[in-house]
Amino acid sequence: MTTNDESGLRGGLRELAERDATGPLQVAELLGRARRRRKRFVGYRAAGVAGTALCAAGAVFAAGAMWGGSSTTTGSAGSLAPQTCVSTWNDSASLPTPNPGVAKALLPGNPQAGLACLYSAGRLVDSVPLLGDRFDAVVAALHKPVKVYSFRCPAAVGKSGVVLEFRSEDEPDVFISMSAQCPGLSNGALTQVAFNSAGTLPAVLAELLPKAQQ
Amino acid sequence: MARSRAEVDGEFTEFAIGAYAPLLKAARLMTGDFHTAEDMVQSALERVYVHWNRAGAWDSPYAYTRQVLVNLVVKATKRKWRNELAHADLPEVDVSGAMEATADRRDLGIALRSLPAGQRIALVLRYYEDLSVEEAARLLGCSAGTVKSRTSRALAALRTHGVLAEYDTGGGS
């Protein structure tokens, strides 16, 4: 390549780069997104979730009981203990309520990690770690104002739906169940909690229910 | 001594404001699209913010951010094949003599966008960011030979487009 080519190209690239006016950086927006990203990053690190690879794999393995029976658990090497799903979910197994805040709010506090345990006819069929934007959206949805309603529901020995498990470093766990057979959510202390009288769920929560059960 | 969040944010903001324009210009050349470039620079800055508490250990925060940006651009060009396409709708060019220089720059922009992403990025790093072959290779995670061959092919393609000849005769600086 000739020196003429080099200098010509350098000049051309500079002129091209300067062509369009560059708008100012929206600092507040950038900082807001960056802080949220940092929070997620710290949450991931704490939960020992190895980023997108694990997300893509949807890896939920191992064993260990959280509220009785055999279970599956998210792998973790961080300061947050692994989250687990119990293998069965039925009427006789009430949700644990280690977090005293559940008497006042559906999802108290600001959890850092979440796990969705999917059940069909009382048996664990899948478990999905809640990560990134999805985790933020689920937490935001569960932080929205809710009311307690009185829904009539059929008796079901083996439940179908989702149990969401939330964990944070400085607060006890929170468990929230969404049944596919009955509207309303429960955190063990508050039951038949809903966002409206029809019991319909925000999309981000509805999509967590097992497909065949929606 | 641990710095407060406000101090860290203030330091990062100062850096981001200063680095934004040069990073955006380089990204625009590498991607060929203003909005994609804008997204990538902001994404790179967000990623850098996550590790900003370690910024003191970096030789240059700008170089670190540029590395993050290049990684994002390379990743995006592998994922989105549409980034490889030249724009079908050419910008309207005023053919009056006063606008010829502008038209030349547009031609270079069109020629750049027609290059494969790897060649375009190597070219921008070498001749816009003024990095050495070795520095560009380190940034791209490839060998110096690869950078040389990519820039050589890119320059040959630009000559075919005739844009280098135009700069040689009048547009060069």
CSV table of C-alpha atoms in Angstrom, one decimal:
chain,number,residue,atom,x,y,z
A,1,MET,CA,0.0,0.0,0.0
A,2,THR,CA,1.3,3.4,-0.8
A,3,THR,CA,1.7,6.3,1.7
A,4,ASN,CA,-0.7,8.2,-0.5
A,5,ASP,CA,-3.3,5.6,0.0
A,6,GLU,CA,-2.8,5.6,3.8
A,7,SER,CA,-3.0,9.4,4.2
A,8,GLY,CA,-5.9,9.6,1.8
A,9,LEU,CA,-7.8,6.9,3.7
A,10,ARG,CA,-7.1,8.5,7.1
A,11,GLY,CA,-8.3,11.8,5.9
A,12,GLY,CA,-11.4,10.3,4.3
A,13,LEU,CA,-12.3,8.3,7.4
A,14,ARG,CA,-12.0,11.3,9.6
A,15,GLU,CA,-14.2,13.4,7.3
A,16,LEU,CA,-16.7,10.6,7.2
A,17,ALA,CA,-16.7,10.2,10.9
A,18,GLU,CA,-17.3,13.9,11.4
A,19,ARG,CA,-20.1,14.0,8.8
A,20,ASP,CA,-23.1,13.7,11.1
A,21,ALA,CA,-23.4,15.8,14.2
A,22,THR,CA,-23.1,13.7,17.4
A,23,GLY,CA,-25.8,14.3,19.8
A,24,PRO,CA,-25.0,14.7,23.5
A,25,LEU,CA,-24.8,11.7,25.7
A,26,GLN,CA,-27.9,11.2,27.8
A,27,VAL,CA,-25.9,10.8,31.0
A,28,ALA,CA,-28.9,10.2,33.3
A,29,GLU,CA,-30.3,7.5,31.1
A,30,LEU,CA,-26.9,5.8,30.7
A,31,LEU,CA,-26.2,5.9,34.4
A,32,GLY,CA,-29.7,4.4,35.1
A,33,ARG,CA,-29.2,1.5,32.7
A,34,ALA,CA,-25.6,1.1,33.9
A,35,ARG,CA,-26.6,0.9,37.6
A,36,ARG,CA,-29.3,-1.7,36.7
A,37,ARG,CA,-26.7,-3.7,34.8
A,38,ARG,CA,-24.3,-3.5,37.7
A,39,LYS,CA,-27.0,-4.6,40.1
A,40,ARG,CA,-27.8,-7.6,37.9
A,41,PHE,CA,-24.1,-8.4,37.6
A,42,VAL,CA,-23.7,-8.3,41.3
A,43,GLY,CA,-26.8,-10.5,41.6
A,44,TYR,CA,-25.4,-13.0,39.1
A,45,ARG,CA,-22.1,-13.1,40.8
A,46,ALA,CA,-23.7,-13.6,44.2
A,47,ALA,CA,-25.9,-16.3,42.8
A,48,GLY,CA,-23.0,-17.9,41.0
A,49,VAL,CA,-24.9,-18.0,37.8
A,50,ALA,CA,-22.5,-18.1,35.0
A,51,GLY,CA,-24.1,-15.6,32.7
A,52,THR,CA,-25.7,-16.3,29.4
A,53,ALA,CA,-24.3,-19.7,28.9
A,54,LEU,CA,-26.1,-21.0,31.9
A,55,CYS,CA,-29.2,-19.0,30.9
A,56,ALA,CA,-29.2,-20.6,27.5
A,57,ALA,CA,-28.7,-24.0,28.9
A,58,GLY,CA,-31.4,-23.4,31.4
A,59,ALA,CA,-29.4,-25.6,33.7
A,60,VAL,CA,-31.0,-26.6,36.9
A,61,PHE,CA,-29.4,-29.5,38.5
A,62,ALA,CA,-28.3,-31.3,41.7
A,63,ALA,CA,-30.3,-32.1,44.7
A,64,GLY,CA,-31.2,-30.7,48.1
A,65,ALA,CA,-34.5,-30.0,49.9
A,66,MET,CA,-35.8,-26.5,50.6
A,67,TRP,CA,-39.3,-27.2,51.8
A,68,GLY,CA,-39.4,-31.0,52.1
A,69,GLY,CA,-38.8,-33.9,49.7
A,70,SER,CA,-36.3,-34.4,47.0
A,71,SER,CA,-35.6,-31.4,44.8
A,72,THR,CA,-33.7,-29.8,42.0
A,73,THR,CA,-31.4,-26.8,42.6
A,74,THR,CA,-29.6,-24.1,40.8
A,75,GLY,CA,-25.8,-24.4,40.7
A,76,SER,CA,-24.1,-21.8,42.8
A,77,ALA,CA,-20.6,-21.0,43.9
A,78,GLY,CA,-21.3,-17.5,45.2
A,79,SER,CA,-22.3,-16.1,48.6
A,80,LEU,CA,-26.0,-16.8,47.9
A,81,ALA,CA,-26.9,-20.4,48.6
A,82,PRO,CA,-28.3,-22.4,45.6
A,83,GLN,CA,-32.0,-22.2,45.1
A,84,THR,CA,-34.0,-25.4,45.0
A,85,CYS,CA,-37.3,-26.8,43.8
A,86,VAL,CA,-39.1,-29.5,45.7
A,87,SER,CA,-40.2,-32.5,43.6
A,88,THR,CA,-43.9,-32.3,44.5
A,89,TRP,CA,-46.4,-29.6,45.2
A,90,ASN,CA,-49.8,-30.6,46.6
A,91,ASP,CA,-52.5,-29.2,48.9
A,92,SER,CA,-50.9,-30.6,52.0
A,93,ALA,CA,-47.7,-28.8,51.4
A,94,SER,CA,-48.1,-25.1,52.3
A,95,LEU,CA,-45.6,-22.6,51.2
A,96,PRO,CA,-42.9,-21.8,53.7
A,97,THR,CA,-42.9,-18.2,55.1
A,98,PRO,CA,-39.4,-17.6,56.5
A,99,ASN,CA,-39.7,-13.9,55.5
A,100,PRO,CA,-42.0,-12.0,58.0
A,101,GLY,CA,-42.6,-9.3,55.4
A,102,VAL,CA,-44.9,-11.7,53.4
A,103,ALA,CA,-47.8,-10.8,55.8
A,104,LYS,CA,-47.7,-7.2,54.4
A,105,ALA,CA,-46.6,-7.5,50.9
A,106,LEU,CA,-46.8,-10.2,48.2
A,107,LEU,CA,-43.0,-9.8,47.5
A,108,PRO,CA,-41.3,-7.9,50.3
A,109,GLY,CA,-37.8,-6.5,49.8
A,110,ASN,CA,-35.6,-6.5,46.8
A,111,PRO,CA,-34.5,-10.0,45.9
A,112,GLN,CA,-31.3,-10.7,44.0
A,113,ALA,CA,-32.0,-14.1,42.5
A,114,GLY,CA,-35.1,-16.0,41.5
A,115,LEU,CA,-36.1,-19.5,40.4
A,116,ALA,CA,-39.4,-20.6,38.8
A,117,CYS,CA,-40.4,-24.2,39.7
A,118,LEU,CA,-43.0,-25.5,37.2
A,119,TYR,CA,-45.4,-28.2,38.4
A,120,SER,CA,-47.9,-30.4,36.5
A,121,ALA,CA,-50.4,-32.5,38.5
A,122,GLY,CA,-48.2,-32.0,41.6
A,123,ARG,CA,-45.0,-33.1,40.0
A,124,LEU,CA,-42.0,-30.9,39.2
A,125,VAL,CA,-41.7,-30.7,35.4
A,126,ASP,CA,-39.2,-27.9,34.9
A,127,SER,CA,-37.3,-25.2,36.7
A,128,VAL,CA,-36.1,-22.0,35.2
A,129,PRO,CA,-33.7,-19.5,36.8
A,130,LEU,CA,-35.0,-15.9,36.4
A,131,LEU,CA,-32.3,-13.8,34.9
A,132,GLY,CA,-31.6,-10.4,33.6
A,133,ASP,CA,-34.5,-8.4,32.2
A,134,ARG,CA,-36.9,-11.2,32.9
A,135,PHE,CA,-36.0,-11.2,36.6
A,136,ASP,CA,-36.4,-7.4,36.7
A,137,ALA,CA,-39.7,-7.6,35.0
A,138,VAL,CA,-41.1,-10.4,37.3
A,139,VAL,CA,-40.0,-8.6,40.4
A,140,ALA,CA,-41.5,-5.3,39.1
A,141,ALA,CA,-44.8,-7.1,38.4
A,142,LEU,CA,-44.9,-8.6,41.8
A,143,HIS,CA,-44.1,-5.2,43.4
A,144,LYS,CA,-47.2,-3.7,41.8
A,145,PRO,CA,-50.2,-3.0,44.1
A,146,VAL,CA,-52.4,-6.1,44.6
A,147,LYS,CA,-55.6,-6.9,46.5
A,148,VAL,CA,-57.0,-10.0,48.2
A,149,TYR,CA,-60.0,-11.4,46.4
A,150,SER,CA,-62.3,-14.4,47.1
A,151,PHE,CA,-62.0,-16.8,44.2
A,152,ARG,CA,-63.9,-20.1,44.0
A,153,CYS,CA,-61.5,-22.8,43.0
A,154,PRO,CA,-61.8,-26.5,42.4
A,155,ALA,CA,-60.1,-28.8,44.9
A,156,ALA,CA,-57.0,-30.2,43.4
A,157,VAL,CA,-54.8,-32.8,45.1
A,158,GLY,CA,-51.9,-32.4,42.8
A,159,LYS,CA,-51.3,-28.7,41.9
A,160,SER,CA,-50.3,-27.4,38.5
A,161,GLY,CA,-48.6,-24.1,38.2
A,162,VAL,CA,-45.5,-22.3,39.3
A,163,VAL,CA,-43.7,-21.6,42.6
A,164,LEU,CA,-41.4,-18.6,42.3
A,165,GLU,CA,-38.6,-18.6,44.8
A,166,PHE,CA,-36.8,-15.4,45.6
A,167,ARG,CA,-33.5,-15.0,47.5
A,168,SER,CA,-31.5,-12.1,48.7
A,169,GLU,CA,-28.3,-11.7,50.7
A,170,ASP,CA,-29.8,-9.9,53.6
A,171,GLU,CA,-33.4,-11.2,53.9
A,172,PRO,CA,-35.1,-14.6,54.2
A,173,ASP,CA,-36.4,-16.2,51.1
A,174,VAL,CA,-39.9,-15.5,49.7
A,175,PHE,CA,-42.0,-18.1,48.0
A,176,ILE,CA,-44.9,-17.2,45.7
A,177,SER,CA,-47.2,-19.7,44.0
A,178,MET,CA,-49.3,-19.2,40.9
A,179,SER,CA,-51.8,-22.0,40.3
A,180,ALA,CA,-52.9,-22.8,36.8
A,181,GLN,CA,-56.2,-24.1,38.3
A,182,CYS,CA,-57.2,-21.1,40.3
A,183,PRO,CA,-56.7,-17.4,40.0
A,184,GLY,CA,-54.8,-15.5,42.6
A,185,LEU,CA,-51.3,-15.7,44.0
A,186,SER,CA,-50.1,-16.8,47.4
A,187,ASN,CA,-46.9,-16.1,49.3
A,188,GLY,CA,-47.9,-18.5,52.2
A,189,ALA,CA,-49.2,-15.7,54.3
A,190,LEU,CA,-51.4,-13.8,51.8
A,191,THR,CA,-53.6,-16.0,49.6
A,192,GLN,CA,-55.8,-15.3,46.7
A,193,VAL,CA,-53.9,-12.2,45.9
A,194,ALA,CA,-54.6,-10.7,42.5
A,195,PHE,CA,-54.0,-7.7,40.3
A,196,ASN,CA,-57.7,-7.5,39.4
A,197,SER,CA,-61.0,-9.0,40.1
A,198,ALA,CA,-60.7,-11.4,37.2
A,199,GLY,CA,-57.5,-12.8,38.5
A,200,THR,CA,-55.7,-12.3,35.2
A,201,LEU,CA,-51.9,-12.1,35.4
A,202,PRO,CA,-49.5,-9.7,33.9
A,203,ALA,CA,-47.9,-11.2,30.7
A,204,VAL,CA,-44.5,-11.6,32.3
A,205,LEU,CA,-46.0,-13.8,35.0
A,206,ALA,CA,-48.5,-15.6,32.8
A,207,GLU,CA,-45.8,-16.7,30.5
A,208,LEU,CA,-44.1,-18.5,33.4
A,209,LEU,CA,-47.0,-21.0,33.7
A,210,PRO,CA,-46.5,-24.3,32.0
A,211,LYS,CA,-47.7,-23.9,28.4
A,212,ALA,CA,-50.3,-26.6,28.6
A,213,GLN,CA,-51.7,-25.2,31.8
A,214,GLN,CA,-52.3,-21.7,30.7
B,1,MET,CA,-9.7,3.9,50.5
B,2,ALA,CA,-13.1,2.9,49.2
B,3,ARG,CA,-14.8,5.6,47.1
B,4,SER,CA,-18.4,6.6,47.6
B,5,ARG,CA,-21.0,5.8,44.9
B,6,ALA,CA,-21.3,9.5,44.1
B,7,GLU,CA,-17.6,9.8,43.6
B,8,VAL,CA,-17.5,6.7,41.3
B,9,ASP,CA,-20.5,7.9,39.4
B,10,GLY,CA,-19.1,11.4,39.0
B,11,GLU,CA,-15.8,10.0,37.7
B,12,PHE,CA,-17.5,7.7,35.3
B,13,THR,CA,-19.8,10.4,34.0
B,14,GLU,CA,-16.9,12.7,33.3
B,15,PHE,CA,-15.1,9.9,31.4
B,16,ALA,CA,-18.3,8.8,29.5
B,17,ILE,CA,-19.0,12.4,28.4
B,18,GLY,CA,-15.5,12.8,27.0
B,19,ALA,CA,-15.2,9.3,25.4
B,20,TYR,CA,-18.7,9.2,23.9
B,21,ALA,CA,-18.1,11.2,20.8
B,22,PRO,CA,-14.8,9.6,19.7
B,23,LEU,CA,-16.2,6.1,20.4
B,24,LEU,CA,-19.4,6.9,18.5
B,25,LYS,CA,-17.5,8.0,15.5
B,26,ALA,CA,-15.3,4.9,15.5
B,27,ALA,CA,-18.4,2.7,16.0
B,28,ARG,CA,-20.2,4.4,13.2
B,29,LEU,CA,-17.4,3.6,10.8
B,30,MET,CA,-17.1,0.0,12.1
B,31,THR,CA,-20.9,-0.7,11.9
B,32,GLY,CA,-21.9,1.5,9.0
B,33,ASP,CA,-25.0,2.5,10.9
B,34,PHE,CA,-25.5,5.4,13.2
B,35,HIS,CA,-28.2,3.9,15.5
B,36,THR,CA,-26.4,0.6,15.8
B,37,ALA,CA,-23.3,2.5,16.7
B,38,GLU,CA,-25.1,4.5,19.3
B,39,ASP,CA,-26.6,1.4,20.9
B,40,MET,CA,-23.2,-0.3,21.0
B,41,VAL,CA,-21.3,2.6,22.5
B,42,GLN,CA,-23.9,3.0,25.2
B,43,SER,CA,-23.9,-0.7,25.8
B,44,ALA,CA,-20.1,-0.6,26.0
B,45,LEU,CA,-20.2,2.3,28.5
B,46,GLU,CA,-22.7,0.4,30.6
B,47,ARG,CA,-20.5,-2.6,30.7
B,48,VAL,CA,-17.5,-0.5,31.7
B,49,TYR,CA,-19.5,1.1,34.5
B,50,VAL,CA,-20.0,-2.3,36.0
B,51,HIS,CA,-16.2,-2.6,36.5
B,52,TRP,CA,-15.5,1.0,37.0
B,53,ASN,CA,-14.3,0.5,40.6
B,54,ARG,CA,-11.3,-1.3,39.0
B,55,ALA,CA,-10.6,1.6,36.6
B,56,GLY,CA,-7.6,2.6,38.5
B,57,ALA,CA,-5.9,-0.6,37.5
B,58,TRP,CA,-6.5,0.0,33.7
B,59,ASP,CA,-3.7,1.5,31.6
B,60,SER,CA,-6.4,3.6,29.9
B,61,PRO,CA,-10.1,3.6,30.5
B,62,TYR,CA,-10.6,4.7,26.9
B,63,ALA,CA,-8.6,1.8,25.5
B,64,TYR,CA,-10.5,-0.6,27.8
B,65,THR,CA,-13.9,0.8,26.6
B,66,ARG,CA,-12.7,0.6,23.0
B,67,GLN,CA,-11.9,-3.1,23.6
B,68,VAL,CA,-15.4,-3.7,24.9
B,69,LEU,CA,-16.9,-1.8,22.0
B,70,VAL,CA,-14.9,-3.8,19.4
B,71,ASN,CA,-15.9,-7.0,21.1
B,72,LEU,CA,-19.5,-5.9,20.9
B,73,VAL,CA,-19.2,-4.9,17.2
B,74,VAL,CA,-17.5,-8.2,16.3
B,75,LYS,CA,-20.1,-10.2,18.1
B,76,ALA,CA,-22.9,-8.3,16.5
B,77,THR,CA,-21.6,-8.7,13.0
B,78,LYS,CA,-21.3,-12.4,13.5
B,79,ARG,CA,-24.8,-12.6,14.8
B,80,LYS,CA,-26.6,-10.2,12.5
B,81,TRP,CA,-25.9,-11.0,8.9
B,82,ARG,CA,-27.9,-8.0,7.8
B,83,ASN,CA,-25.1,-5.8,9.0
B,84,GLU,CA,-23.0,-7.1,6.1
B,85,LEU,CA,-25.3,-5.7,3.5
B,86,ALA,CA,-24.6,-2.6,1.6
B,87,HIS,CA,-27.4,-0.1,1.7
B,88,ALA,CA,-29.7,-0.6,-1.3
B,89,ASP,CA,-31.1,2.9,-1.2
B,90,LEU,CA,-28.2,5.2,-1.9
B,91,PRO,CA,-28.4,8.7,-0.4
B,92,GLU,CA,-29.4,11.4,-2.8
B,93,VAL,CA,-26.3,13.2,-4.0
B,94,ASP,CA,-26.3,16.8,-4.9
B,95,VAL,CA,-24.4,16.9,-8.2
B,96,SER,CA,-23.5,20.5,-8.1
B,97,GLY,CA,-19.8,21.2,-7.9
B,98,ALA,CA,-20.0,22.6,-4.4
B,99,MET,CA,-21.2,19.3,-3.1
B,100,GLU,CA,-18.7,17.0,-4.8
B,101,ALA,CA,-16.5,16.6,-1.7
B,102,THR,CA,-19.6,15.5,0.3
B,103,ALA,CA,-20.5,13.0,-2.4
B,104,ASP,CA,-16.9,11.6,-2.2
B,105,ARG,CA,-17.3,11.0,1.5
B,106,ARG,CA,-20.6,9.3,0.9
B,107,ASP,CA,-18.9,7.1,-1.6
B,108,LEU,CA,-16.3,6.1,0.9
B,109,GLY,CA,-19.2,5.4,3.4
B,110,ILE,CA,-20.9,3.2,0.9
B,111,ALA,CA,-17.7,1.5,-0.1
B,112,LEU,CA,-16.9,0.9,3.6
B,113,ARG,CA,-20.3,-0.6,4.3
B,114,SER,CA,-19.9,-3.0,1.3
B,115,LEU,CA,-16.8,-4.5,2.9
B,116,PRO,CA,-17.0,-7.6,5.1
B,117,ALA,CA,-17.2,-6.7,8.7
B,118,GLY,CA,-13.8,-8.1,9.6
B,119,GLN,CA,-12.1,-6.0,7.0
B,120,ARG,CA,-14.0,-2.9,7.8
B,121,ILE,CA,-13.2,-3.1,11.5
B,122,ALA,CA,-9.6,-3.8,10.8
B,123,LEU,CA,-9.4,-0.9,8.5
B,124,VAL,CA,-11.0,1.5,11.0
B,125,LEU,CA,-8.7,0.4,13.8
B,126,ARG,CA,-5.7,0.8,11.6
B,127,TYR,CA,-6.5,4.0,9.8
B,128,TYR,CA,-9.0,5.8,11.9
B,129,GLU,CA,-7.9,4.8,15.4
B,130,ASP,CA,-4.3,4.8,14.2
B,131,LEU,CA,-3.4,1.5,15.9
B,132,SER,CA,-0.4,-0.5,14.9
B,133,VAL,CA,-0.9,-3.9,13.3
B,134,GLU,CA,0.0,-5.6,16.6
B,135,GLU,CA,-2.4,-3.4,18.6
B,136,ALA,CA,-5.3,-4.0,16.2
B,137,ALA,CA,-4.5,-7.7,16.3
B,138,ARG,CA,-4.6,-7.7,20.1
B,139,LEU,CA,-7.9,-5.8,20.1
B,140,LEU,CA,-9.5,-8.2,17.6
B,141,GLY,CA,-8.0,-11.3,19.2
B,142,CYS,CA,-6.4,-12.5,16.0
B,143,SER,CA,-2.9,-12.6,14.5
B,144,ALA,CA,-1.0,-9.7,13.0
B,145,GLY,CA,-1.0,-11.5,9.7
B,146,THR,CA,-4.8,-11.6,9.8
B,147,VAL,CA,-5.0,-7.9,10.4
B,148,LYS,CA,-2.6,-7.3,7.5
B,149,SER,CA,-4.5,-9.5,5.1
B,150,ARG,CA,-7.8,-8.0,6.0
B,151,THR,CA,-6.6,-4.4,5.6
B,152,SER,CA,-4.9,-5.3,2.4
B,153,ARG,CA,-8.1,-6.9,0.9
B,154,ALA,CA,-10.1,-3.9,2.2
B,155,LEU,CA,-7.8,-1.4,0.5
B,156,ALA,CA,-7.9,-3.4,-2.7
B,157,ALA,CA,-11.7,-3.3,-2.6
B,158,LEU,CA,-11.7,0.4,-1.9
B,159,ARG,CA,-9.4,1.0,-4.8
B,160,THR,CA,-11.9,-1.0,-7.0
B,161,HIS,CA,-14.6,1.4,-5.8
B,162,GLY,CA,-12.4,4.2,-6.9
B,163,VAL,CA,-12.7,6.0,-3.6
B,164,LEU,CA,-9.0,5.9,-2.7
B,165,ALA,CA,-8.1,7.3,-6.1
B,166,GLU,CA,-10.4,10.3,-5.4
B,167,TYR,CA,-8.7,10.9,-2.1
B,168,ASP,CA,-5.2,10.5,-3.6
B,169,THR,CA,-6.0,13.2,-6.1
B,170,GLY,CA,-7.7,15.7,-4.0
B,171,GLY,CA,-9.4,14.4,-0.9
B,172,GLY,CA,-6.3,13.3,1.1
B,173,SER,CA,-5.1,15.1,4.1
